[in-house]
mmCIF file of C-alpha atoms and ligand atoms in Angstrom:
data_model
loop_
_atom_site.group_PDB
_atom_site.id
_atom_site.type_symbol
_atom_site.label_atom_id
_atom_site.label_comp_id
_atom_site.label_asym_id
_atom_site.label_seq_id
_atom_site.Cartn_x
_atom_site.Cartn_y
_atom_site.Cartn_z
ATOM 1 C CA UNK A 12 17.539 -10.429 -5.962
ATOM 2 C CA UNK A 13 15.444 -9.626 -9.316
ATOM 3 C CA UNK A 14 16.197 -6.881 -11.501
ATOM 4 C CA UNK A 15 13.035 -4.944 -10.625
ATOM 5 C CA UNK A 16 13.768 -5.038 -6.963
ATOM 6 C CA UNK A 17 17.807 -4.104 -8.296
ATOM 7 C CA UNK A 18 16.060 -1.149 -9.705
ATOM 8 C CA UNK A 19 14.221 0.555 -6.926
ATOM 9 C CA UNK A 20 17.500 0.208 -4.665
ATOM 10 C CA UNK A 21 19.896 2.052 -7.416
ATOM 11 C CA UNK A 22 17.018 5.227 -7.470
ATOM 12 C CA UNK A 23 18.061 5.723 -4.382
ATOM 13 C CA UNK A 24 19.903 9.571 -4.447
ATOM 14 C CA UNK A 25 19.393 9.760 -7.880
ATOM 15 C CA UNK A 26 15.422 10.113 -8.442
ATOM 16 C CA UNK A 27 12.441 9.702 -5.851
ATOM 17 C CA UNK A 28 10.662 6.551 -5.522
ATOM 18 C CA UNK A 29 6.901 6.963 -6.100
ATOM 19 C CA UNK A 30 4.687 4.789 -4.418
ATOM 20 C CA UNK A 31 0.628 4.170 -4.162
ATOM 21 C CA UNK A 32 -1.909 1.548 -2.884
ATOM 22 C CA UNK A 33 -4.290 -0.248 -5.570
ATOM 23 C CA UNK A 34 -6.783 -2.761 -4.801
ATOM 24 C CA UNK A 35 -8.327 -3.523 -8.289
ATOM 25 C CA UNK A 36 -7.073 -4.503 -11.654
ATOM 26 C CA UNK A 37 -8.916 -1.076 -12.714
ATOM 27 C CA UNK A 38 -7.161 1.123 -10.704
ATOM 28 C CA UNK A 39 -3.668 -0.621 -10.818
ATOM 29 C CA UNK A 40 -3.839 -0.218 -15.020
ATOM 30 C CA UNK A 41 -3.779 3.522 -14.344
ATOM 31 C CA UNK A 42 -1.168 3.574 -11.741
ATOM 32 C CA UNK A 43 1.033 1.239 -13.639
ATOM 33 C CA UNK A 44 1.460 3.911 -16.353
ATOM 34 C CA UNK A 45 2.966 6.562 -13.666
ATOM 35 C CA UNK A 46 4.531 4.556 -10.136
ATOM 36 C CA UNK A 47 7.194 2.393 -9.621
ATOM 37 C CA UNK A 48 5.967 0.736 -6.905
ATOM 38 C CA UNK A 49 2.168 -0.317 -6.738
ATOM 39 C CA UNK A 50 1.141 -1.766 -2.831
ATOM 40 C CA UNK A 51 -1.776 -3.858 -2.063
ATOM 41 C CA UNK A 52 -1.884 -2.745 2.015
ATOM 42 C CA UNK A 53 -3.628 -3.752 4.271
ATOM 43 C CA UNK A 54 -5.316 -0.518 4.195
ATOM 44 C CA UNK A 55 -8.066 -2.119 2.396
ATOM 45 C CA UNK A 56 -9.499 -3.086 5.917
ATOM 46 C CA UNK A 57 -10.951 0.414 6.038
ATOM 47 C CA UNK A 58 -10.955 1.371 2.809
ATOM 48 C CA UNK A 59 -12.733 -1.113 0.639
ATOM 49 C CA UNK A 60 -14.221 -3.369 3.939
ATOM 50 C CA UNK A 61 -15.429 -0.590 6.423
ATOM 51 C CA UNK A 62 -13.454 -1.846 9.229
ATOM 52 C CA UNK A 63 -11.925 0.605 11.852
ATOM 53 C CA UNK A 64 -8.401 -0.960 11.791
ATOM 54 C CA UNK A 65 -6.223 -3.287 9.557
ATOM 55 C CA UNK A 66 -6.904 -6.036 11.700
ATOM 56 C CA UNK A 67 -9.558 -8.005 10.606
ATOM 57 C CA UNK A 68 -7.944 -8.741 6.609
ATOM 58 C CA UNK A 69 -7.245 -11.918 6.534
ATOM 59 C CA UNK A 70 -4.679 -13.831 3.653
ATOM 60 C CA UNK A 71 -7.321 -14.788 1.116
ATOM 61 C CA UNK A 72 -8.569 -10.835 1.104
ATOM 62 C CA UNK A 73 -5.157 -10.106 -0.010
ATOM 63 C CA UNK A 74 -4.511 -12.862 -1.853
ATOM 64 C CA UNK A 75 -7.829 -12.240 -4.090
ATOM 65 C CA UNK A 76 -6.962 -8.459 -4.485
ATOM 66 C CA UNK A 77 -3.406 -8.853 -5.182
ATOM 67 C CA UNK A 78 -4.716 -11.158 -8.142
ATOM 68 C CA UNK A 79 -6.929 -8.620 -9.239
ATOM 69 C CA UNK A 80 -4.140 -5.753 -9.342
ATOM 70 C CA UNK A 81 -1.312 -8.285 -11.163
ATOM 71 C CA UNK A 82 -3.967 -8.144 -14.305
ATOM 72 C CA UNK A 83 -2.995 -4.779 -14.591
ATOM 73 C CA UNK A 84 0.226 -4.295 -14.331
ATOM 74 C CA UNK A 85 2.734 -4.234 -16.814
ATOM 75 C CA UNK A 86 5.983 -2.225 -15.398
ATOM 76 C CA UNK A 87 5.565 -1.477 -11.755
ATOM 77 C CA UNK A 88 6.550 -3.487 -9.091
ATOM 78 C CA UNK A 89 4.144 -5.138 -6.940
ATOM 79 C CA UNK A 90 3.808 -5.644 -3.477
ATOM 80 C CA UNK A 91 1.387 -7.324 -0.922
ATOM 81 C CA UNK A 92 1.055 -6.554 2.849
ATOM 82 C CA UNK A 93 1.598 -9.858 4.921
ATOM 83 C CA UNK A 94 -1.647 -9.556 7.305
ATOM 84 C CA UNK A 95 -1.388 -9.096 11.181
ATOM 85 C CA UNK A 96 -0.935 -12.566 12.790
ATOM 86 C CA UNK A 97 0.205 -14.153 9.617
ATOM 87 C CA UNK A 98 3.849 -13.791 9.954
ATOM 88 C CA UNK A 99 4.042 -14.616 14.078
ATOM 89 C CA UNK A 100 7.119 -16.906 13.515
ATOM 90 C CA UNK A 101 10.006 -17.652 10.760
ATOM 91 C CA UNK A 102 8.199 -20.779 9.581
ATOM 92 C CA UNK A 103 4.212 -19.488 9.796
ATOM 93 C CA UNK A 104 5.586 -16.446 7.938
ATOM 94 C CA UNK A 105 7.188 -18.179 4.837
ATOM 95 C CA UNK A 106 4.455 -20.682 4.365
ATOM 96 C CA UNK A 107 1.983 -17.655 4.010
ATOM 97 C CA UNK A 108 4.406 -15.405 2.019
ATOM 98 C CA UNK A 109 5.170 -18.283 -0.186
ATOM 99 C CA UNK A 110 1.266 -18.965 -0.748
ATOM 100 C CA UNK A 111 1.197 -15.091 -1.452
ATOM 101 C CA UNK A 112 3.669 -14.856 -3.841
ATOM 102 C CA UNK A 113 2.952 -17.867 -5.765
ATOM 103 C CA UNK A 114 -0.528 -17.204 -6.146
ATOM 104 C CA UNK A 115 -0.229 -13.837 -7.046
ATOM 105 C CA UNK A 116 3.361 -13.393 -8.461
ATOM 106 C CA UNK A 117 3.719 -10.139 -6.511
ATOM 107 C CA UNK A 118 7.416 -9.175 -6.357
ATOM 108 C CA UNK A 119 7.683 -8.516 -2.674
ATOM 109 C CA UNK A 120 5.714 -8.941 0.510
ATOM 110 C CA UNK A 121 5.517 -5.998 3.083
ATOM 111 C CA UNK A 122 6.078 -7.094 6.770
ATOM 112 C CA UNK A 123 5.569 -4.470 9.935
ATOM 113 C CA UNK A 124 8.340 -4.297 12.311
ATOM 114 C CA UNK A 125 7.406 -3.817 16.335
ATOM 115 C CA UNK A 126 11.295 -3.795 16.867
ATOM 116 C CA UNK A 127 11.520 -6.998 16.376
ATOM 117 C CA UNK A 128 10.607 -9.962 13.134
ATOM 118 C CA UNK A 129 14.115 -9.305 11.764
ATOM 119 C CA UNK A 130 14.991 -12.786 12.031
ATOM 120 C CA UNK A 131 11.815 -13.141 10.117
ATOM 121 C CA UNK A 132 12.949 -11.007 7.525
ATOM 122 C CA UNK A 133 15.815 -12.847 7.151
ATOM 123 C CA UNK A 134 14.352 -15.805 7.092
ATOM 124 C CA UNK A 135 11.905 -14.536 4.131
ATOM 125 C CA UNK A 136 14.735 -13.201 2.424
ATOM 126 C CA UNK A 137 16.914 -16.355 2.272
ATOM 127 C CA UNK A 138 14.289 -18.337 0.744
ATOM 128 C CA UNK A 139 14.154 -15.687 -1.711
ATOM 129 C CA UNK A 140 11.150 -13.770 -0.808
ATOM 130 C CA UNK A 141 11.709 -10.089 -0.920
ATOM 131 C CA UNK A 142 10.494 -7.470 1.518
ATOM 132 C CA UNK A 143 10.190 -4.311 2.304
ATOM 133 C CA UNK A 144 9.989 -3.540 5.937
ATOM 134 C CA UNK A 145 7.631 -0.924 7.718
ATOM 135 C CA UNK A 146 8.609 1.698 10.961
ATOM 136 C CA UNK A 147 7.333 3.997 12.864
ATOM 137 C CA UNK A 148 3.509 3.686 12.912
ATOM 138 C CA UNK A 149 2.736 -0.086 12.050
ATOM 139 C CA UNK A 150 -1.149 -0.141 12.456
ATOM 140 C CA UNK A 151 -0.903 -3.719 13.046
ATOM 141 C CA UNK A 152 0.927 -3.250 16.678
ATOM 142 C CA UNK A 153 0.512 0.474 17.790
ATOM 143 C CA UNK A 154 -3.139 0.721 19.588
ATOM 144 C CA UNK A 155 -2.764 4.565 19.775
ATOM 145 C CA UNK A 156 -1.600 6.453 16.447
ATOM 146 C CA UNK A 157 1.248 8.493 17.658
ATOM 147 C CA UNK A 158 4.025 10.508 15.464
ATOM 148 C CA UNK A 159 7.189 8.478 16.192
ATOM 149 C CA UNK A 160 10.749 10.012 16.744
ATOM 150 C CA UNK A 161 10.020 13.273 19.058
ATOM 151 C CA UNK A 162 13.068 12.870 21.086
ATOM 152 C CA UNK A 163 16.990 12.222 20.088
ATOM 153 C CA UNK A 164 16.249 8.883 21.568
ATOM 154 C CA UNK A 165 12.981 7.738 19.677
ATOM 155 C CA UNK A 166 15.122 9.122 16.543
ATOM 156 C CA UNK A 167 18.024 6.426 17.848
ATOM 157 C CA UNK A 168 15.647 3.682 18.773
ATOM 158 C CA UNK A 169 14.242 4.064 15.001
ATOM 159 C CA UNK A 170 17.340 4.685 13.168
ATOM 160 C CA UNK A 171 18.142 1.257 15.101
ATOM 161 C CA UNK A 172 15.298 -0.871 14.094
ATOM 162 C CA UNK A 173 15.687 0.933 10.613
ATOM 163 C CA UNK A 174 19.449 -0.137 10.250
ATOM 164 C CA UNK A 175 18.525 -4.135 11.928
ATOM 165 C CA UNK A 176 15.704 -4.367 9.299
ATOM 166 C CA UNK A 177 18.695 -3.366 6.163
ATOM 167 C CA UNK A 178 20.727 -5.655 8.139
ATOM 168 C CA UNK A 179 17.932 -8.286 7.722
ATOM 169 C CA UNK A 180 18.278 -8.042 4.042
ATOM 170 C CA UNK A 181 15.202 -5.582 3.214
ATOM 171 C CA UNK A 182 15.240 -3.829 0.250
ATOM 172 C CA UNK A 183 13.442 -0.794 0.844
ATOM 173 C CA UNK A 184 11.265 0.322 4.483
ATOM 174 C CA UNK A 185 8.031 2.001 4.601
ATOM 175 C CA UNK A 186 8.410 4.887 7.089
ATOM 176 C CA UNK A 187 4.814 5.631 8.699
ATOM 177 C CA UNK A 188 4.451 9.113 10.284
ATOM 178 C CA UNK A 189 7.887 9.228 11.576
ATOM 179 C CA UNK A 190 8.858 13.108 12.271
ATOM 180 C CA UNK A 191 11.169 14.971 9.462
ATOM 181 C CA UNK A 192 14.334 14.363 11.846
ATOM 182 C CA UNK A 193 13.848 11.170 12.085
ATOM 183 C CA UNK A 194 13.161 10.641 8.451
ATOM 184 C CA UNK A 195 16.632 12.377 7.576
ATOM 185 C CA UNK A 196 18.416 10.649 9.814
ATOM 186 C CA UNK A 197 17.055 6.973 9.005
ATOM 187 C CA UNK A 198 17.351 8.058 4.809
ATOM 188 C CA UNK A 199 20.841 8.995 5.197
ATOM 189 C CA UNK A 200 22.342 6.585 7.106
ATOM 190 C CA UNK A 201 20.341 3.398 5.257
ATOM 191 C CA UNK A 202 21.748 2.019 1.935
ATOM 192 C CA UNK A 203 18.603 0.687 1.138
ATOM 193 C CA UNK A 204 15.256 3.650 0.118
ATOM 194 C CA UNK A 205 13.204 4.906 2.268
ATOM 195 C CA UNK A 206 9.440 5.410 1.832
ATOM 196 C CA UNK A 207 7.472 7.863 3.826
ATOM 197 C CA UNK A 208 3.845 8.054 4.599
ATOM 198 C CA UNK A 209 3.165 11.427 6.832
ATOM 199 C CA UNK A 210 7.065 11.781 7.269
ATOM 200 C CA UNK A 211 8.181 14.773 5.155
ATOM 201 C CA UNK A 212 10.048 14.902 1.825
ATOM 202 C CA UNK A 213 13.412 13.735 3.546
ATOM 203 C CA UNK A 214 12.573 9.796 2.643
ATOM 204 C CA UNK A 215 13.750 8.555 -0.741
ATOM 205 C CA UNK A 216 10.107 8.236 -1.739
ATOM 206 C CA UNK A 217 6.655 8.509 -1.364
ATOM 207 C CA UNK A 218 3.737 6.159 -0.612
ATOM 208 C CA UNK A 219 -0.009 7.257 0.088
ATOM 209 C CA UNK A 220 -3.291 5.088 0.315
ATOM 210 C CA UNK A 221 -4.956 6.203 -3.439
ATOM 211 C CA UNK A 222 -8.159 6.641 -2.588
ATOM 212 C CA UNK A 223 -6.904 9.396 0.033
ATOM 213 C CA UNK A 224 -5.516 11.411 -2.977
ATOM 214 C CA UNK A 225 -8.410 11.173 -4.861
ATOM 215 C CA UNK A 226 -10.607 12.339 -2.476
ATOM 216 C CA UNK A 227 -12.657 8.847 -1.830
ATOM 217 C CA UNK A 228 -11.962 7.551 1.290
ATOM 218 C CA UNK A 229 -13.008 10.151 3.754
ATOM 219 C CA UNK A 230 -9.533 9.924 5.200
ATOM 220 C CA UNK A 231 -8.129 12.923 5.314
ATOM 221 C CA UNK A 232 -5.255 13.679 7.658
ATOM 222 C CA UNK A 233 -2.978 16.591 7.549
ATOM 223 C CA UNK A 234 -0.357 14.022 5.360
ATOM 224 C CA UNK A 235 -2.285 13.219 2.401
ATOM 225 C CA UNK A 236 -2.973 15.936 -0.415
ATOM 226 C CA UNK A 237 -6.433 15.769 -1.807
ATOM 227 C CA UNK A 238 -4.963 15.483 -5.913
ATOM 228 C CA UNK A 239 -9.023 15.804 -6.935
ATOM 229 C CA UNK A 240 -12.652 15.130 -5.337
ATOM 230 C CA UNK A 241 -13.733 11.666 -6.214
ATOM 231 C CA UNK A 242 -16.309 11.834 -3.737
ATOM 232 C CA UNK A 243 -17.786 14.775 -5.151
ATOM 233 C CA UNK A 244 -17.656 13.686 -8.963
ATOM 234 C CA UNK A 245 -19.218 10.329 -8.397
ATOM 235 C CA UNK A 246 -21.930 12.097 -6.344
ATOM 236 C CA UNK A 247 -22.886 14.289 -9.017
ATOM 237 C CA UNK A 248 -23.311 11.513 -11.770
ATOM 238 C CA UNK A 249 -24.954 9.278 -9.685
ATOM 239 C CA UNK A 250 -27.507 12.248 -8.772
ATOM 240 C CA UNK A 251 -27.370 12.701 -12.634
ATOM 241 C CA UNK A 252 -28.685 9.091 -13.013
ATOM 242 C CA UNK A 253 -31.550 9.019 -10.819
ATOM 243 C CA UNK A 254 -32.675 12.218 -12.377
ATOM 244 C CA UNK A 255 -32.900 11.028 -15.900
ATOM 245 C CA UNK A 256 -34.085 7.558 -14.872
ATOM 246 C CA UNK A 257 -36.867 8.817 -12.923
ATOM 247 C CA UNK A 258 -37.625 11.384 -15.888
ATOM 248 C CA UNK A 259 -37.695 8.069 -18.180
ATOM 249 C CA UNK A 260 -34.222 10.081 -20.136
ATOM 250 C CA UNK A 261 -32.222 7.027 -19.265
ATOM 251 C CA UNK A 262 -32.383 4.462 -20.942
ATOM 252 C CA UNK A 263 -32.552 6.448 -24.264
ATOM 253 C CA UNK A 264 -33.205 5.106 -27.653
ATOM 254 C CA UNK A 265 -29.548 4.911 -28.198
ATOM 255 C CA UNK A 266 -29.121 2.511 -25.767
ATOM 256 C CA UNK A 267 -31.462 -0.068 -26.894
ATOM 257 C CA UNK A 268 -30.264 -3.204 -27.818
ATOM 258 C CA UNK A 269 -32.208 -3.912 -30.627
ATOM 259 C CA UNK A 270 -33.555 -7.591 -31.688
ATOM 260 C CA UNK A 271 -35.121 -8.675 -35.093
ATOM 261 C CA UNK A 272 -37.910 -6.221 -36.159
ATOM 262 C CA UNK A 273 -41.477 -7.999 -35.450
ATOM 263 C CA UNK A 274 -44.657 -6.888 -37.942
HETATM 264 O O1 KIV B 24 -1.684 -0.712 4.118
HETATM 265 C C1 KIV B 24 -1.208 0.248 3.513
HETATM 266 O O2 KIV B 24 -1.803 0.840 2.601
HETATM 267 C C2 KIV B 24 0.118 0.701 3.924
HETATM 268 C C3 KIV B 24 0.551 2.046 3.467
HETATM 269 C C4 KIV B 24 -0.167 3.073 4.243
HETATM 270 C C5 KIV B 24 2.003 2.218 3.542
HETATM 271 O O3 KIV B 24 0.785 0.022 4.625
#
């Protein structure tokens, strides 16, 4: 296990893990200065692509974007979603996590559980590929978003797959809209951090899709805190733009670029 990997396990009951998504070298320089764990998810498929689910990203997208994030990174750890249908056995799933990891030299590869692909984890993790697992609502499998752990036995059946996906040698599981029960339950019984998305501040850390918090997405669910209004600043320079260029302001004089002086 590397030492950056080492180091996200000991935070846990000491300090809170923060977590966000980048897709871009441009965006992942800014993060880097603040998170310790930067994600390239799958979340793209709607995000940056326009697509209603994650299904449609295929290995190349996140290939190409996990590239583009690694140039800007200097301190966080990195980690790529494994697209839907790309880890469907122990053998499929190495071949494409390897391809993934040496391509992009991401740290760790993130893998969605539908109570079951532990022996895939452990596979992954034998050969020396890290990963963090994912519960609770895994866009890849559930059809229908629901809030998972709403009875004492949903909590069991999660704290379950929670403790088989430690056992499988994780290092860390993404817990997706799980209820705050369940999320204390899972955190304290796990050795290894938990990261919640939409499941209260009883997880180890936190994770949210970036352009959510900044207001650029158009996502807004009840989970993620709008930290400023992209949409809204973009919208007014842009407006700004087409103002002055149709007033002949922009370009100035100032932005010439000036060649020799002809007579
Ligand atoms: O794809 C993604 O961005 C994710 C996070 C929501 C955890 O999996």
């Amino acid at each position: 296990m590397n030492s950056n990997i080492r180091k996200i396990i000991s935070k846990k009951n000491k300090t809170k893990i923060v977590s966000l998504t980048a897709y871009s070298k441009s965006i992942a320089k800014i993060l880097d200065r603040h998170v310790d764990i930067v994600l390239v998810g799958d979340s793209m498929a709607q995000v940056l692509y326009g697509h209603k689910n994650t299904h449609k990203i295929n290995l190349k997208n996140i290939i190409d974007h996990t590239m583009s994030v690694k140039r800007g990174l200097k301190n966080s750890l990195l980690v790529a979603d494994l697209p839907k249908n790309t880890y469907l056995d122990a053998k499929t799933a190495f071949k494409n996590a390897k391809l993934l990891t040496s391509k992009t030299k991401c740290d760790a590869v993130k893998i969605e559980s539908n109570k079951k692909n532990y022996n895939i984890i452990q596979h992954l993790v034998k050969k020396n590929i890290p990963v963090m697992g994912h519960i609770g609502y895994t866009p890849q499998f559930k059809k229908k978003f629901k809030i998972e752990g709403q009875t004492k036995n949903e909590i069991l059946k999660i704290l379950e797959e929670a403790k088989a996906i430690e056992q499988a040698g994780a290092f860390s599981i993404v817990c997706e809209c799980i209820t705050p029960q369940a999320a204390k339950i899972v955190t304290k019984e796990l050795k290894i951090p938990t990261i919640g998305i939409g499941s209260s501040m009883f997880c180890d850390g936190q994770v949210l899709v970036t352009d959510d918090l900044l207001g650029f997405s158009g996502f807004y669910p009840k989970f993620v805190k709008k930290y400023a209004n992209l949409d809204s600043v973009i919208e007014k320079a842009v407006k700004k733009y087409t103002r002055e260029v149709k007033l002949k302001k922009f370009p100035a004089k100032s932005n010439f670029l000036n060649g020799p002086k002809f007579k």
